Short mmCIF file of C-alpha atoms in Angstrom, two decimals:
data_model
loop_
_atom_site.label_atom_id
_atom_site.label_comp_id
_atom_site.label_asym_id
_atom_site.label_seq_id
_atom_site.Cartn_x
_atom_site.Cartn_y
_atom_site.Cartn_z
CA MET A 1 -141.23 -9.23 171.31
CA ALA A 2 -139.22 -10.93 168.54
CA ALA A 3 -137.68 -7.69 167.38
CA SER A 4 -135.97 -7.12 170.68
CA THR A 5 -133.94 -10.31 170.31
CA ILE A 6 -132.66 -9.35 166.87
CA THR A 7 -129.54 -7.23 166.61
CA ARG A 8 -130.51 -4.07 164.71
CA PRO A 9 -127.62 -2.10 163.28
CA GLY A 10 -129.83 0.98 163.46
CA ARG A 11 -129.67 0.77 167.22
CA TYR A 12 -126.02 1.78 167.07
CA ILE A 13 -126.16 4.07 164.06
CA TRP A 14 -129.12 6.24 164.97
CA PRO A 15 -127.53 7.67 168.11
CA ILE A 16 -124.62 8.98 166.03
CA ALA A 17 -126.83 10.14 163.15
CA PRO A 18 -126.76 13.80 164.24
CA ALA A 19 -122.95 13.80 164.25
CA LEU A 20 -122.93 12.04 160.88
CA CYS A 21 -125.26 14.71 159.50
CA VAL A 22 -122.83 17.42 160.60
CA LEU A 23 -119.95 15.50 159.03
CA VAL A 24 -121.84 15.24 155.76
CA GLY A 25 -122.44 18.97 156.00
CA ILE A 26 -118.71 19.55 156.46
CA LEU A 27 -117.97 17.47 153.38
CA LEU A 28 -120.57 19.31 151.30
CA SER A 29 -119.07 22.66 152.29
CA LEU A 30 -115.69 21.61 150.87
CA LEU A 31 -116.88 20.89 147.34
CA PRO A 32 -116.00 23.32 144.53
CA TYR A 33 -119.34 24.84 143.54
CA GLY A 34 -117.76 27.64 141.53
CA LEU A 35 -120.04 30.38 142.82
CA ASP A 36 -119.53 33.69 141.06
CA GLY A 37 -118.13 36.90 142.41
CA TRP A 38 -118.70 37.66 146.08
CA LEU A 39 -120.79 34.55 146.86
CA VAL A 40 -119.25 32.08 149.33
CA SER A 41 -120.27 28.42 149.55
CA PRO A 42 -122.83 27.73 152.28
CA ALA A 43 -121.74 26.45 155.70
CA PHE A 44 -123.82 23.30 155.32
CA ALA A 45 -122.71 21.89 158.68
CA LEU A 46 -124.54 24.64 160.57
CA ILE A 47 -127.91 23.39 159.31
CA PRO A 48 -127.89 19.95 161.01
CA LEU A 49 -126.17 21.55 163.98
CA TYR A 50 -129.09 23.93 164.40
CA TYR A 51 -131.70 21.24 163.83
CA TRP A 52 -130.29 18.61 166.17
CA ALA A 53 -129.47 21.16 168.87
CA ILE A 54 -133.21 21.87 169.02
CA ASN A 55 -134.54 18.35 168.64
CA ARG A 56 -131.92 15.98 170.01
CA PRO A 57 -129.29 17.89 172.03
CA ASN A 58 -128.62 14.76 174.07
CA LEU A 59 -127.27 13.08 170.92
CA LEU A 60 -125.10 16.08 170.09
CA PRO A 61 -123.28 16.98 173.30
CA VAL A 62 -121.18 20.10 173.45
CA TRP A 63 -117.85 18.28 173.40
CA LEU A 64 -118.88 16.52 170.19
CA VAL A 65 -119.86 19.85 168.66
CA PHE A 66 -116.41 21.19 169.52
CA ALA A 67 -114.73 18.12 168.02
CA LEU A 68 -116.75 18.47 164.81
CA GLY A 69 -115.67 22.09 164.62
CA LEU A 70 -112.06 20.98 164.85
CA VAL A 71 -112.71 18.52 162.03
CA GLN A 72 -113.93 21.38 159.85
CA ASP A 73 -110.85 23.40 160.79
CA LEU A 74 -108.51 20.58 159.81
CA ALA A 75 -110.40 19.85 156.61
CA SER A 76 -110.45 23.49 155.53
CA GLY A 77 -106.77 24.00 156.33
CA GLY A 78 -107.41 27.13 158.31
CA PRO A 79 -106.32 28.05 161.82
CA LEU A 80 -107.35 25.37 164.29
CA GLY A 81 -110.13 26.62 166.51
CA ILE A 82 -112.05 29.07 164.28
CA TRP A 83 -114.81 26.72 163.19
CA ALA A 84 -114.79 25.12 166.64
CA VAL A 85 -115.80 28.44 168.22
CA VAL A 86 -118.31 29.08 165.41
CA PHE A 87 -119.96 25.72 166.07
CA LEU A 88 -119.93 26.34 169.83
CA ALA A 89 -121.47 29.79 169.45
CA MET A 90 -124.22 28.56 167.14
CA TYR A 91 -124.91 25.54 169.34
CA SER A 92 -124.99 27.44 172.63
CA LEU A 93 -127.23 30.20 171.26
CA THR A 94 -129.61 27.65 169.76
CA LEU A 95 -129.69 25.65 172.97
CA SER A 96 -130.43 28.74 175.03
CA GLN A 97 -133.52 29.49 172.88
CA ARG A 98 -134.52 25.91 172.35
CA ASP A 99 -137.92 26.07 173.99
CA GLY A 100 -139.07 28.87 171.73
CA LEU A 101 -137.39 27.56 168.59
CA ALA A 102 -138.90 24.10 168.90
CA SER A 103 -142.41 25.34 168.19
CA LEU A 104 -141.57 27.58 165.22
CA ARG A 105 -142.77 26.78 161.75
CA LEU A 106 -140.23 26.92 158.92
CA ARG A 107 -141.22 30.37 157.69
CA LEU A 108 -140.39 31.80 161.11
CA ALA A 109 -137.53 29.45 161.87
CA TRP A 110 -135.83 30.52 158.64
CA PRO A 111 -134.92 34.10 159.60
CA VAL A 112 -134.18 32.99 163.15
CA PHE A 113 -131.75 30.47 161.72
CA GLY A 114 -130.22 33.27 159.65
CA GLY A 115 -129.71 35.36 162.76
CA LEU A 116 -128.13 32.52 164.68
CA THR A 117 -125.89 31.68 161.71
CA LEU A 118 -124.79 35.30 161.48
CA ALA A 119 -124.00 35.32 165.20
CA GLY A 120 -121.92 32.17 164.83
CA GLU A 121 -120.11 33.46 161.75
CA LEU A 122 -119.37 36.79 163.42
CA THR A 123 -117.84 34.87 166.32
CA GLY A 124 -115.59 33.20 163.79
CA TRP A 125 -114.85 36.57 162.20
CA PHE A 126 -113.84 37.91 165.61
CA ALA A 127 -111.64 34.86 166.27
CA GLY A 128 -110.09 35.19 162.81
CA SER A 129 -109.38 38.87 163.38
CA ILE A 130 -107.62 38.03 166.64
CA TYR A 131 -105.61 35.34 164.86
CA HIS A 132 -104.51 37.71 162.11
CA ALA A 133 -104.03 40.61 164.53
CA GLY A 134 -106.25 42.81 162.44
CA PHE A 135 -109.82 42.95 161.20
CA ILE A 136 -110.45 40.60 158.30
CA SER A 137 -113.05 41.36 155.68
CA ALA A 138 -116.59 40.80 156.93
CA GLY A 139 -118.06 40.59 153.42
CA PRO A 140 -117.44 36.85 153.00
CA VAL A 141 -119.01 36.24 156.42
CA LEU A 142 -122.22 37.99 155.39
CA SER A 143 -122.16 36.22 152.04
CA GLN A 144 -121.88 32.79 153.62
CA THR A 145 -124.66 33.59 156.07
CA LEU A 146 -126.91 34.47 153.15
CA THR A 147 -126.07 31.38 151.09
CA THR A 148 -126.49 29.12 154.12
CA MET A 149 -129.92 30.60 154.80
CA LEU A 150 -130.92 30.06 151.19
CA VAL A 151 -130.20 26.33 151.24
CA LEU A 152 -131.86 25.64 154.61
CA PRO A 153 -135.28 24.65 153.15
CA LEU A 154 -133.59 21.99 151.01
CA PHE A 155 -132.30 20.11 154.02
CA VAL A 156 -135.08 20.51 156.59
CA PRO A 157 -137.35 17.82 155.04
CA VAL A 158 -134.43 15.39 155.01
CA LEU A 159 -133.65 16.09 158.66
CA ILE A 160 -137.29 15.76 159.67
CA PHE A 161 -137.48 12.39 157.89
CA LEU A 162 -134.32 11.22 159.62
CA GLU A 163 -135.63 12.26 163.00
CA ARG A 164 -138.89 10.42 162.52
CA GLU A 165 -137.06 7.26 161.51
CA MET A 166 -134.73 7.67 164.43
CA SER A 167 -137.56 8.13 166.89
CA ALA A 168 -139.32 5.03 165.59
CA ALA A 169 -136.14 2.95 165.70
CA LEU A 170 -135.11 4.07 169.15
CA ARG A 171 -138.62 3.55 170.55
CA GLN A 172 -138.46 -0.09 169.56
CA HIS A 173 -135.40 -0.54 171.72
CA MET B 1 -147.67 7.58 178.37
CA ARG B 2 -149.70 8.49 175.32
CA GLU B 3 -147.66 10.33 172.87
CA GLN B 4 -149.12 13.66 171.84
CA PRO B 5 -149.24 14.27 168.07
CA ARG B 6 -146.81 16.95 167.11
CA ARG B 7 -146.15 19.14 164.07
CA ALA B 8 -143.30 18.40 161.75
CA GLY B 9 -140.12 19.71 163.26
CA GLN B 10 -141.58 20.16 166.69
CA ALA B 11 -139.30 18.79 169.37
CA THR B 12 -140.21 16.30 172.04
CA LEU B 13 -138.28 17.97 174.80
CA PRO B 14 -136.89 15.83 177.60
CA SER B 15 -137.97 16.91 181.04
CA ARG B 16 -134.41 17.75 182.16
CA THR B 17 -131.55 18.89 180.04
CA PRO B 18 -128.27 19.41 181.85
CA SER B 19 -126.86 22.91 181.37
CA PRO B 20 -123.66 22.79 179.40
CA ARG B 21 -122.68 26.37 180.17
CA VAL B 22 -119.48 25.43 181.96
CA ALA B 23 -118.52 22.98 179.24
CA ILE B 24 -119.24 25.57 176.55
CA PHE B 25 -117.10 28.12 178.35
CA VAL B 26 -114.22 25.71 178.83
CA LEU B 27 -114.35 24.56 175.23
CA ALA B 28 -114.55 28.12 173.93
CA VAL B 29 -111.43 28.99 175.90
CA THR B 30 -109.80 25.85 174.52
CA GLY B 31 -110.74 26.91 170.99
CA PHE B 32 -109.18 30.34 171.41
CA GLY B 33 -106.17 28.69 173.02
CA LEU B 34 -105.71 26.48 169.97
CA LEU B 35 -105.92 29.57 167.79
CA MET B 36 -103.15 31.27 169.73
CA ILE B 37 -100.99 28.16 169.63
CA GLY B 38 -101.48 27.97 165.88
CA ARG B 39 -100.60 31.65 165.56
CA THR B 40 -97.40 31.25 167.52
CA ASP B 41 -96.27 28.19 165.62
CA PRO B 42 -98.30 27.60 162.44
CA ALA B 43 -96.47 24.33 161.75
CA VAL B 44 -97.51 22.66 164.98
CA PHE B 45 -100.67 21.14 163.47
CA GLU B 46 -99.26 20.72 159.99
CA GLY B 47 -98.78 16.95 160.24
CA LEU B 48 -102.38 16.50 161.28
CA ARG B 49 -103.58 18.76 158.45
CA GLN B 50 -101.61 16.72 155.94
CA GLN B 51 -103.14 13.49 157.20
CA VAL B 52 -106.64 14.93 156.97
CA LEU B 53 -105.89 16.30 153.50
CA GLU B 54 -104.66 12.94 152.26
CA THR B 55 -107.76 11.22 153.65
CA LEU B 56 -110.16 13.82 152.37
CA THR B 57 -108.92 14.29 148.80
CA PRO B 58 -110.20 11.00 147.33
CA VAL B 59 -113.56 11.59 149.01
CA LEU B 60 -113.75 15.11 147.58
CA GLU B 61 -112.79 13.83 144.14
CA ALA B 62 -115.57 11.27 144.23
CA ALA B 63 -118.16 13.58 145.76
CA GLY B 64 -117.25 16.44 143.49
CA GLY B 65 -118.08 14.58 140.29
CA PRO B 66 -121.81 15.40 140.31
CA VAL B 67 -121.05 18.96 141.39
CA ARG B 68 -118.68 19.47 138.47
CA LYS B 69 -121.28 18.05 136.09
CA VAL B 70 -123.96 20.42 137.30
CA ARG B 71 -121.47 23.27 137.18
CA GLY B 72 -120.64 22.35 133.62
CA TRP B 73 -124.31 22.33 132.63
CA SER B 74 -125.05 25.67 134.20
CA HIS B 75 -121.95 27.22 132.66
CA GLY B 76 -122.91 25.68 129.34
CA VAL B 77 -126.32 27.31 129.40
CA ALA B 78 -124.86 30.69 130.28
CA GLU B 79 -122.14 30.39 127.70
CA ARG B 80 -124.52 29.41 124.93
CA ASN B 81 -126.36 32.64 125.47
CA ALA B 82 -123.24 34.69 125.08
CA ALA B 83 -121.69 32.54 122.36
CA PHE B 84 -122.64 34.69 119.37
CA GLU B 85 -121.23 37.93 120.72
CA GLU B 86 -118.19 36.15 122.00
CA ASN B 87 -117.70 34.64 118.55
CA GLN B 88 -117.68 38.08 116.94
CA ARG B 89 -115.31 39.44 119.51
CA LEU B 90 -112.95 36.51 119.14
CA LYS B 91 -112.81 36.83 115.37
CA LYS B 92 -111.60 40.42 115.72
CA GLU B 93 -109.15 39.40 118.39
CA ILE B 94 -107.73 36.62 116.23
CA GLU B 95 -106.91 39.03 113.46
CA GLN B 96 -105.20 41.35 115.87
CA LEU B 97 -103.29 38.53 117.52
CA ARG B 98 -102.07 37.21 114.18
CA ALA B 99 -100.37 40.49 113.50
CA GLU B 100 -98.96 40.65 117.01
CA ALA B 101 -97.75 37.06 116.81
CA ALA B 102 -95.78 37.81 113.65
CA GLU B 103 -94.17 40.79 115.35
CA ALA B 104 -93.46 38.73 118.47
CA ARG B 105 -91.78 36.04 116.39
CA ASN B 106 -89.51 38.61 114.82
CA ASN B 107 -88.67 40.08 118.19
CA ALA B 108 -88.03 36.63 119.65
CA ASN B 109 -85.56 35.88 116.86
CA LEU B 110 -83.83 39.16 117.53
CA VAL B 111 -83.65 38.44 121.25
CA GLU B 112 -82.12 35.05 120.62
CA ARG B 113 -79.48 36.59 118.43
CA TYR B 114 -78.58 39.18 121.02
CA ARG B 115 -78.54 36.59 123.77
CA ALA B 116 -76.07 34.57 121.79
CA LEU B 117 -74.00 37.69 121.16
CA LEU B 118 -73.94 38.67 124.82
CA ASN B 119 -73.53 35.06 125.89
CA ILE B 120 -76.35 35.26 128.42
CA GLN B 121 -77.51 31.91 129.70
CA ILE B 122 -81.07 31.46 130.94
CA ASP B 123 -82.46 29.10 133.47
CA PRO B 124 -84.01 25.95 132.08
CA LYS B 125 -87.70 26.38 131.38
CA ILE B 126 -89.92 25.96 134.38
CA ASP B 127 -91.42 22.53 134.74
CA TYR B 128 -95.15 22.27 135.35
CA VAL B 129 -97.43 19.61 136.69
CA THR B 130 -101.12 19.86 135.87
CA ALA B 131 -103.65 19.33 138.63
CA ARG B 132 -107.38 19.45 139.11
CA ILE B 133 -109.11 21.44 141.82
CA VAL B 134 -111.08 18.92 143.86
CA GLY B 135 -112.02 20.99 146.88
CA ASP B 136 -112.86 24.55 147.80
CA THR B 137 -111.78 24.32 151.39
CA GLY B 138 -111.85 28.01 152.02
CA GLY B 139 -114.77 29.99 153.28
CA PRO B 140 -115.27 33.35 154.91
CA PHE B 141 -112.09 33.07 157.00
CA MET B 142 -109.61 31.76 154.43
CA ARG B 143 -109.26 31.20 150.71
CA THR B 144 -107.75 27.83 149.84
CA PHE B 145 -108.28 25.08 147.30
CA VAL B 146 -107.27 21.43 147.29
CA ALA B 147 -105.53 19.99 144.22
CA ASN B 148 -105.10 16.32 143.39
CA THR B 149 -101.35 16.40 143.02
CA GLY B 150 -98.71 16.08 145.70
CA ALA B 151 -95.19 15.11 146.65
CA LYS B 152 -95.09 12.09 144.39
CA ASP B 153 -95.42 14.47 141.42
CA GLY B 154 -92.64 16.70 142.68
CA VAL B 155 -94.87 19.32 144.26
CA MET B 156 -93.30 21.21 147.16
CA VAL B 157 -94.44 23.82 149.64
CA GLY B 158 -94.02 27.34 148.28
CA GLN B 159 -94.39 26.52 144.59
CA GLY B 160 -96.60 28.83 142.60
CA VAL B 161 -99.82 27.78 140.94
CA VAL B 162 -101.12 29.30 137.72
CA ASP B 163 -104.03 28.85 135.38
CA ALA B 164 -104.35 29.98 131.77
CA ASN B 165 -104.66 33.62 132.82
CA GLY B 166 -102.12 34.07 135.55
CA LEU B 167 -101.12 33.43 139.13
CA VAL B 168 -103.66 31.72 141.32
CA GLY B 169 -101.73 31.16 144.54
CA ARG B 170 -99.05 28.97 145.99
CA ILE B 171 -98.76 25.58 147.67
CA VAL B 172 -98.87 25.65 151.47
CA THR B 173 -99.52 22.02 152.42
CA VAL B 174 -98.34 18.94 150.55
CA GLY B 175 -99.35 15.32 150.97
CA GLN B 176 -98.31 12.40 148.82
CA THR B 177 -101.17 12.77 146.36
CA SER B 178 -102.76 16.07 147.26
CA SER B 179 -101.85 19.60 148.12
CA ARG B 180 -103.48 22.75 149.40
CA ILE B 181 -103.26 26.01 147.49
CA LEU B 182 -103.32 29.33 149.33
CA LEU B 183 -105.00 31.75 146.94
CA VAL B 184 -103.63 35.22 146.32
CA THR B 185 -106.85 36.56 147.86
CA ASP B 186 -106.27 34.88 151.23
CA VAL B 187 -105.52 37.17 154.14
CA LYS B 188 -102.20 35.34 154.71
CA SER B 189 -101.04 35.75 151.12
CA ARG B 190 -98.11 38.07 150.44
CA ILE B 191 -96.69 38.24 146.89
CA PRO B 192 -93.85 40.58 145.83
CA VAL B 193 -95.00 42.19 142.61
CA LEU B 194 -93.88 44.57 139.92
CA LEU B 195 -96.06 47.07 138.13
CA ARG B 196 -95.67 47.57 134.41
CA PRO B 197 -94.80 49.86 132.74
CA SER B 198 -93.84 51.97 135.75
CA ASN B 199 -91.55 49.22 137.18
CA ILE B 200 -92.72 49.99 140.72
CA HIS B 201 -92.08 47.22 143.23
CA ALA B 202 -94.83 46.55 145.75
CA MET B 203 -96.49 43.79 147.75
CA LEU B 204 -99.80 42.12 146.88
CA ILE B 205 -101.74 41.40 150.07
CA GLY B 206 -104.93 39.37 150.25
CA ASP B 207 -107.81 40.25 152.56
CA ASN B 208 -110.24 37.40 151.82
CA SER B 209 -112.09 39.57 149.32
CA SER B 210 -112.02 38.92 145.59
CA GLU B 211 -109.74 41.92 144.94
CA PRO B 212 -106.47 41.87 146.87
CA THR B 213 -104.74 45.09 147.82
CA LEU B 214 -101.43 46.61 146.88
CA ASP B 215 -99.18 47.81 149.69
CA TYR B 216 -95.58 48.83 150.38
CA VAL B 217 -95.55 51.06 147.33
CA PRO B 218 -92.40 53.18 147.59
CA ASN B 219 -92.81 56.79 148.73
CA GLY B 220 -93.36 59.09 145.82
CA ALA B 221 -94.42 56.30 143.48
CA THR B 222 -98.00 56.14 142.24
CA ALA B 223 -99.70 53.07 140.84
CA GLN B 224 -101.76 54.06 137.84
CA PRO B 225 -105.10 52.41 137.09
CA GLY B 226 -104.75 49.87 134.32
CA GLU B 227 -101.12 49.03 135.05
CA GLN B 228 -100.29 45.37 134.75
CA VAL B 229 -99.26 43.57 137.93
CA VAL B 230 -96.79 40.71 137.59
CA THR B 231 -94.64 38.76 140.02
CA SER B 232 -91.30 40.43 140.64
CA GLY B 233 -89.43 37.26 141.56
CA ARG B 234 -88.01 38.86 144.70
CA GLY B 235 -87.49 36.40 147.50
CA GLY B 236 -87.04 33.61 145.00
CA LEU B 237 -90.29 31.85 145.83
CA LEU B 238 -92.03 32.57 142.56
CA PRO B 239 -90.57 33.12 139.12
CA PRO B 240 -90.79 36.71 137.86
CA ASN B 241 -93.15 38.07 135.21
CA ILE B 242 -96.10 35.83 135.99
CA PRO B 243 -99.23 37.92 135.28
CA ILE B 244 -101.48 38.54 138.24
CA GLY B 245 -103.91 41.28 137.25
CA ARG B 246 -104.39 44.98 136.77
CA VAL B 247 -104.54 47.99 139.05
CA MET B 248 -108.11 49.16 139.58
CA PRO B 249 -109.14 52.80 139.93
CA THR B 250 -109.33 53.80 143.57
CA LYS B 251 -112.82 54.25 144.98
CA ASP B 252 -113.90 57.69 146.11
CA GLY B 253 -110.31 58.93 145.95
CA GLY B 254 -109.22 56.62 148.76
CA ASP B 255 -105.69 55.35 149.31
CA LEU B 256 -106.47 51.64 149.09
CA ILE B 257 -105.22 50.20 145.80
CA ARG B 258 -107.00 47.05 144.68
CA ILE B 259 -106.07 44.64 141.96
CA GLU B 260 -108.47 43.06 139.50
CA LEU B 261 -107.20 39.53 139.12
CA ALA B 262 -106.57 38.01 135.72
CA SER B 263 -107.71 34.59 136.92
CA GLU B 264 -111.31 33.70 137.69
CA LEU B 265 -110.68 32.02 141.03
CA ASN B 266 -114.29 30.92 141.50
CA THR B 267 -114.37 28.85 138.32
CA LEU B 268 -110.99 27.15 138.52
CA ASP B 269 -110.90 23.57 137.35
CA PHE B 270 -107.45 22.70 136.04
CA VAL B 271 -104.33 24.50 137.20
CA ARG B 272 -100.58 24.09 136.81
CA VAL B 273 -98.10 23.91 139.66
CA MET B 274 -94.77 25.50 138.73
CA ARG B 275 -91.95 23.27 139.86
CA PHE B 276 -89.67 26.24 140.19
CA SER B 277 -86.88 26.83 142.64
CA GLU B 278 -84.49 29.73 142.56
CA PRO B 279 -80.91 28.82 141.57
CA ILE B 280 -78.95 28.34 144.74
CA ASP B 281 -75.37 28.91 143.65
CA LEU B 282 -75.48 32.66 143.19
CA GLU B 283 -73.26 34.85 145.30
CA ASP B 284 -75.05 37.98 146.34
CA THR B 285 -73.16 40.93 144.84
CA GLY B 286 -75.67 43.60 145.71
CA ASP B 287 -78.93 44.72 144.23
CA VAL B 288 -78.17 43.57 140.69
CA PRO B 289 -80.05 40.34 140.07
CA ALA B 290 -78.36 37.51 138.19
CA ALA B 291 -79.83 36.07 135.02
CA VAL B 292 -78.14 32.72 135.20
CA ILE B 293 -76.44 30.50 137.70
CA PRO B 294 -74.37 27.56 136.49
CA SER B 295 -72.53 25.43 139.00
CA PRO B 296 -69.90 27.31 141.00
CA MET B 297 -66.49 27.69 139.40
CA ALA B 298 -63.26 27.17 141.24
CA GLN B 299 -61.67 30.38 142.43
CA ASN B 300 -59.34 32.01 139.92
CA PRO B 301 -55.65 32.47 140.77
CA GLN B 302 -56.26 36.11 141.69
CA GLY B 303 -58.31 34.92 144.64
CA GLN B 304 -61.48 36.62 143.49
CA SER B 305 -64.81 34.92 143.97
CA PRO B 306 -66.20 33.35 140.81
CA ALA B 307 -69.01 35.88 140.59
CA THR B 308 -66.74 38.90 140.95
CA HIS B 309 -64.19 37.55 138.50
CA ALA B 310 -66.86 36.69 135.97
CA ALA B 311 -68.51 40.08 136.39
CA GLU B 312 -65.26 41.89 135.70
CA LYS B 313 -64.55 39.70 132.73
CA THR B 314 -68.02 40.32 131.40
CA VAL B 315 -67.67 44.07 131.76
CA GLN B 316 -64.31 44.07 129.97
CA GLU B 317 -65.48 41.91 127.11
CA ARG B 318 -68.70 43.79 126.64
CA ALA B 319 -66.91 47.07 126.72
CA ALA B 320 -64.89 45.79 123.79
CA VAL B 321 -68.01 44.67 121.99
CA ALA B 322 -69.90 47.87 122.77
CA LEU B 323 -67.29 49.90 120.95
CA THR B 324 -68.09 48.18 117.72
CA ALA B 325 -71.54 46.48 118.04
CA PRO B 326 -74.75 48.33 117.23
CA PRO B 327 -76.92 49.48 120.18
CA LEU B 328 -79.52 47.02 121.47
CA PRO B 329 -83.12 47.57 120.37
CA ALA B 330 -85.95 48.18 122.81
CA PRO B 331 -87.19 44.93 124.39
CA ALA B 332 -90.37 43.19 123.29
CA PRO B 333 -92.91 42.88 126.13
CA PRO B 334 -93.99 39.33 126.98
CA ALA B 335 -97.31 38.07 125.61
CA ALA B 336 -100.17 38.96 127.96
CA GLY B 337 -101.57 36.10 130.05
CA ALA B 338 -98.78 33.71 129.27
CA PRO B 339 -96.72 32.63 132.24
CA GLN B 340 -93.07 32.95 131.48
CA GLY B 341 -90.98 29.85 131.52
CA ALA B 342 -87.75 31.65 132.36
CA PRO B 343 -86.83 34.24 134.90
CA ALA B 344 -86.68 37.91 133.98
CA GLU B 345 -84.08 38.56 131.39
CA SER B 346 -82.16 41.77 131.40
CA ILE B 347 -83.52 42.60 127.97
CA GLU B 348 -87.16 42.02 128.92
CA ASP B 349 -87.03 44.47 131.81
CA GLY B 350 -86.35 47.29 129.42
CA GLU B 351 -83.34 48.44 131.39
CA ASP B 352 -79.74 48.20 130.43
CA ARG B 353 -78.87 44.89 132.04
CA ALA B 354 -75.90 44.10 129.82
CA VAL B 355 -73.60 44.02 132.86
CA ASP B 356 -75.97 42.09 135.09
CA THR B 357 -74.79 38.62 134.27
CA LEU B 358 -72.51 37.73 137.12
CA THR B 359 -71.27 34.39 135.96
CA GLU B 360 -70.16 32.89 132.71
CA PRO B 361 -69.63 29.37 131.56
CA GLU B 362 -66.16 28.01 131.82
CA GLN B 363 -65.82 27.98 128.03
CA PRO B 364 -67.46 31.17 126.76
CA ALA B 365 -68.51 31.13 123.14
CA PRO B 366 -66.22 33.12 120.86
CA ARG B 367 -67.42 36.64 120.14
CA PRO B 368 -68.39 37.42 116.56
CA ALA B 369 -65.89 39.55 114.72
CA PRO B 370 -67.05 43.17 114.72
CA ASN B 371 -68.11 44.46 111.34
CA GLY B 372 -66.29 47.34 109.91
#
């Protein structure tokens, strides 16, 4: 087939697309949205993490998830390790329920995602409390879980589109 | 193998997926280990953080443009709705402020005269550098912002950051062209403060909520709701009298005192970094703070330290003046919401600080001849 003799940049980019999605999520979470009062900006990176952990875990291995968590820690300026354990918790819980999650429609996947996000954030809250040798406020954790849940439907169509393109591109090789 | 049609979002699961449980466990332990290392020595990863900050800031500036535009639109819509009432309120406030401004000008003239009489020198006005907030790098575990100004503009770690309403936080990481601001609401934030008018010293402690708490209030002292909270200047990290907020009523009679901040941290756009550093040539003579520190003088022939000699001289000269000069009037409070460019003056604190100046210039100005 002629296509197989042509170098396709997508062949090298698609395998790292899940990691790039998480990186984009990290960048989005750092922007100043100016949310009022008790609202905290969404943890955008958890959305592609959840999606790709279900659909393409082989392209998002656990060590890469940990490294991406460290990237978020360095970018946010907080203690190194907090977001790494949040990412690990979210990833491992999603992976453990992958068979059931894979067949869920969005209206059911939405609250499940909220629960997994809350579990991940509470892991970070626990790690943060250990770091500060005292319980930190849990309000911002709950707030971020809520805002992250609210923006999930905006990103799912994009991720589904990316996965379809990826599947088509990788099948050709 | 014929591919089965699948619903959107449905995974095509590989037949075998290796279990990463061991890897997850090891990495989780590594993550907690990194946390403990960072807790023991917070500076160990600082170089790496600075590098990431420097790399990230231009990206955040570029990516944040559309976000700021949308924010501006949404704020514009909300503000238009409230514009009429705000207009009415502002008209009343202008009239009131005009009267207060006239009084403040008179008081300022009076203060200048008395300063000249008492020969008090003040620190040069604090220098500011304006910066824009390009990143909200905090989250549920920390409260920090990124500003697009850094070491090349003279920004240093520890410097305070203010907006039009009051203290926002202080600089904790500095790159060449960017810096990170630790907000007063962050759980790591500790700010020595002073309550007005009770003059109670306390500590403002963040807890990642939007209303930081007040702690280390002296025994027997009570913070009253509505009292103004300003920086005390203790520790020398921040200049004194920078407004922070007001004491809130305690909830359900509890002990926790929370502060309503003067600044709207969620809507920050432009801020100012105070390029302030405490004068370094002051000899500590006890709990009386100095108002001015010129360069150290050579020791006098009596072998006294410059500060002690100057203090004695000041006391003697002022004693002579006090016998003939009229008593000082009550001090004028600083304008609300305006960061002070000079450290606390003895007159502004409302206490008798006439003997608090510990040093004098080498050539003191001649005293005015007493009248009558």
